[in-house]
Coordinates of N, CA and C in Angstrom, one line a residue:
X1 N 6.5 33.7 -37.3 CA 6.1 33.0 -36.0 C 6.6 33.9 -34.9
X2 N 7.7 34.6 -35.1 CA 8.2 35.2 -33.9 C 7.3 36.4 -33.5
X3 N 7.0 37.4 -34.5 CA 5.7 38.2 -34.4 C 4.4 38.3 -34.2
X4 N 4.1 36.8 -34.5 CA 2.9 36.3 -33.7 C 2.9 36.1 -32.0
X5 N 3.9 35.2 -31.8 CA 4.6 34.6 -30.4 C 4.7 36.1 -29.5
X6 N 5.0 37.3 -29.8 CA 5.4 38.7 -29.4 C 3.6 39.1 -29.4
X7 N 2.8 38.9 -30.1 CA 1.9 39.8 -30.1 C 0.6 38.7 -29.3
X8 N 0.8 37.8 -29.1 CA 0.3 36.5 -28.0 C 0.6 37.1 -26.7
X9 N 2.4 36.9 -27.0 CA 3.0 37.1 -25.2 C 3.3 35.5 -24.9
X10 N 3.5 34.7 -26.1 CA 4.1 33.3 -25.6 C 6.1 33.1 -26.2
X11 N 6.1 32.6 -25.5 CA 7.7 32.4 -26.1 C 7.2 31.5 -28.0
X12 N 8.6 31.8 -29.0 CA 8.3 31.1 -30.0 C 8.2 29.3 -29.7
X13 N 9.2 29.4 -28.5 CA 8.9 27.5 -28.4 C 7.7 27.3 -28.0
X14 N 6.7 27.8 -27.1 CA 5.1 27.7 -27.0 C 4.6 27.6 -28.3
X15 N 4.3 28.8 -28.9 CA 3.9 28.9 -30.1 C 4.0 27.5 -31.1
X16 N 5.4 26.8 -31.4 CA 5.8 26.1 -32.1 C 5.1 24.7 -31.3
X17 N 5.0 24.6 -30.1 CA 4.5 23.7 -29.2 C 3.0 23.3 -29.8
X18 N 2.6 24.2 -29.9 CA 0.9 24.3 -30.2 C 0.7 23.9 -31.5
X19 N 1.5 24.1 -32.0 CA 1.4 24.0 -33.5 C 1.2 22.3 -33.7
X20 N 2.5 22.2 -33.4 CA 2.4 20.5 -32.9 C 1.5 19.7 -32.8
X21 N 0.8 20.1 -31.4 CA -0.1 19.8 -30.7 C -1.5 19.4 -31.4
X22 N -1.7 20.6 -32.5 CA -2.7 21.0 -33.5 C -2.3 19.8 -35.0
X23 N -1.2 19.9 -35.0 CA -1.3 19.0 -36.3 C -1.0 17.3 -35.9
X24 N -0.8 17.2 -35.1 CA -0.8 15.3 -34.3 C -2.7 15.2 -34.0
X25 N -3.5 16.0 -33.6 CA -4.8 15.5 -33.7 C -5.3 17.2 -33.8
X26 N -5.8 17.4 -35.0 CA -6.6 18.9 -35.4 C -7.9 18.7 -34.7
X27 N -8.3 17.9 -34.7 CA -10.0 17.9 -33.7 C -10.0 17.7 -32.5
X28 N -9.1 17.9 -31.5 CA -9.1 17.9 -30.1 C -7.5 18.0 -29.8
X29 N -7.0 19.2 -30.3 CA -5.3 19.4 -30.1 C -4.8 19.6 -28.5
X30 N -5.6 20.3 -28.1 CA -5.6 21.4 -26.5 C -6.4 20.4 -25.1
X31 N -5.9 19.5 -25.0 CA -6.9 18.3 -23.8 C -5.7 18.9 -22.7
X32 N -6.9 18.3 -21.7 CA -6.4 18.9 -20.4 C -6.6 20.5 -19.6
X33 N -6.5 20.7 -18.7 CA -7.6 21.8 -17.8 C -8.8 21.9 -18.0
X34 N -9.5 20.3 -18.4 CA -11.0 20.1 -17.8 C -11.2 19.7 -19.5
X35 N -10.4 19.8 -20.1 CA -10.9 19.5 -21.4 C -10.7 18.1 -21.6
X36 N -11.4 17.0 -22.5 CA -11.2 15.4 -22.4 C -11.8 15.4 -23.5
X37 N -10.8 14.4 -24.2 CA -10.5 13.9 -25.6 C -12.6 13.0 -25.7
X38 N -13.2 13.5 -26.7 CA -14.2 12.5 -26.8 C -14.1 11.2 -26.2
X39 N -13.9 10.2 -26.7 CA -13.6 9.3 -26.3 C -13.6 9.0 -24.3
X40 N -13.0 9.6 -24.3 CA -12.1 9.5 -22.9 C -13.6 10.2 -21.7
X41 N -13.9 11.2 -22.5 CA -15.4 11.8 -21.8 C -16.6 10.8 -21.6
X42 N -16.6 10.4 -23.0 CA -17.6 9.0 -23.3 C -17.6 7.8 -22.2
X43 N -16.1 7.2 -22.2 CA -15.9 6.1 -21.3 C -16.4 6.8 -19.5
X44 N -15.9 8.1 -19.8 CA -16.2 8.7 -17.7 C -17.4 8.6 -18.1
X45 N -18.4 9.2 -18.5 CA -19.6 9.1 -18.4 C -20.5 7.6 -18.2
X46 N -20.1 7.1 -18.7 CA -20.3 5.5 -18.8 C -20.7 4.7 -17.5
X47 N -19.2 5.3 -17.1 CA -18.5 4.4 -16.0 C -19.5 5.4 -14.4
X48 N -19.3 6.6 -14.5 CA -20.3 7.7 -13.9 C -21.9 6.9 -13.9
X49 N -22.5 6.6 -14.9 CA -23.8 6.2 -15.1 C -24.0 4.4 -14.5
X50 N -23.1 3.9 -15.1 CA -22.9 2.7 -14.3 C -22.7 2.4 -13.4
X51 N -22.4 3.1 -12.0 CA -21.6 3.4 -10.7 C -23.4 3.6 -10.3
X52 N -23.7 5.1 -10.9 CA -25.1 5.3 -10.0 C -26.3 4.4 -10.5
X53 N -26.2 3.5 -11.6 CA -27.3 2.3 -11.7 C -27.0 1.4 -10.5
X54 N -25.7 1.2 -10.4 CA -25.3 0.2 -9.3 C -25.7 0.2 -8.1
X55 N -25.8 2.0 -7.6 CA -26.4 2.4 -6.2 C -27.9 2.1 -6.4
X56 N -28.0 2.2 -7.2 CA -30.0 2.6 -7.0 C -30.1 1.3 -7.2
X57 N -29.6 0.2 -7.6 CA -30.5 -1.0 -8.1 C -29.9 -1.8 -6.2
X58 N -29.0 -1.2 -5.5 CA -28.8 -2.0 -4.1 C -29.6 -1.4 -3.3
X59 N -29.9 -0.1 -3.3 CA -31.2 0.9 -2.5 C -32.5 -0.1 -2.8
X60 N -33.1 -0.3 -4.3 CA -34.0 -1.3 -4.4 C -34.1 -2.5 -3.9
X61 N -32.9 -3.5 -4.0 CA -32.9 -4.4 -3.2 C -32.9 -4.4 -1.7
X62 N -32.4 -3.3 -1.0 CA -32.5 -3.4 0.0 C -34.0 -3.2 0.8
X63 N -34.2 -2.2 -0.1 CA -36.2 -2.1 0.1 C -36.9 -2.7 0.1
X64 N -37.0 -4.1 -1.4 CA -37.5 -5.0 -1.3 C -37.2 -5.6 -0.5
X65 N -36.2 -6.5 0.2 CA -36.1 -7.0 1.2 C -36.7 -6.7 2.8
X66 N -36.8 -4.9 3.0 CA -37.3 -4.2 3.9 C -39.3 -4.7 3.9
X67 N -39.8 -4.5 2.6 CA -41.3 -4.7 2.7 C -41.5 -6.2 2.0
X68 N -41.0 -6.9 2.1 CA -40.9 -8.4 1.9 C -41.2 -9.5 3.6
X69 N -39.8 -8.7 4.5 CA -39.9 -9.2 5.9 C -41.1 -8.4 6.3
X70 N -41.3 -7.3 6.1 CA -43.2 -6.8 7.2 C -44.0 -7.0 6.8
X71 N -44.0 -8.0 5.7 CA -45.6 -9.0 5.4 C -45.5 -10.1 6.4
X72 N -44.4 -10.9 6.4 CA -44.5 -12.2 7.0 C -44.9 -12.1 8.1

């Protein structure tokens, strides 16, 4: 480990850190600086897509309302 850690350029506690990191969840060890756990991407996107139905479906209502009053 120490010869890896030297030929990286991280201290052995990094190194052993990672390790960690990798065997508590091996399919998404490294989250964070833009990186997001499945799950957690899924729910933003969700919430992202739900937000912009919400604007467009009040833009429509408000239009309809707009060419509803210039018939009468």
């Amino acid at each position: 480990a120490s010869q890896v850690a030297r030929e990286l350029g991280v201290s052995q506690k990094t190194l052993y850190g990672w390790m960690a990191k990798y065997k508590e969840d091996p399919a998404t060890p490294f989250v964070g600086s833009g990186n997001l756990k499945p799950e957690v991407k899924a729910l933003r996107d969700l919430e992202r897509e739900n937000r912009e139905l919400r604007e467009e479906n009040a833009i429509l209502k408000k239009a309809m309302r707009i060419f509803t009053n210039d018939r009468k």
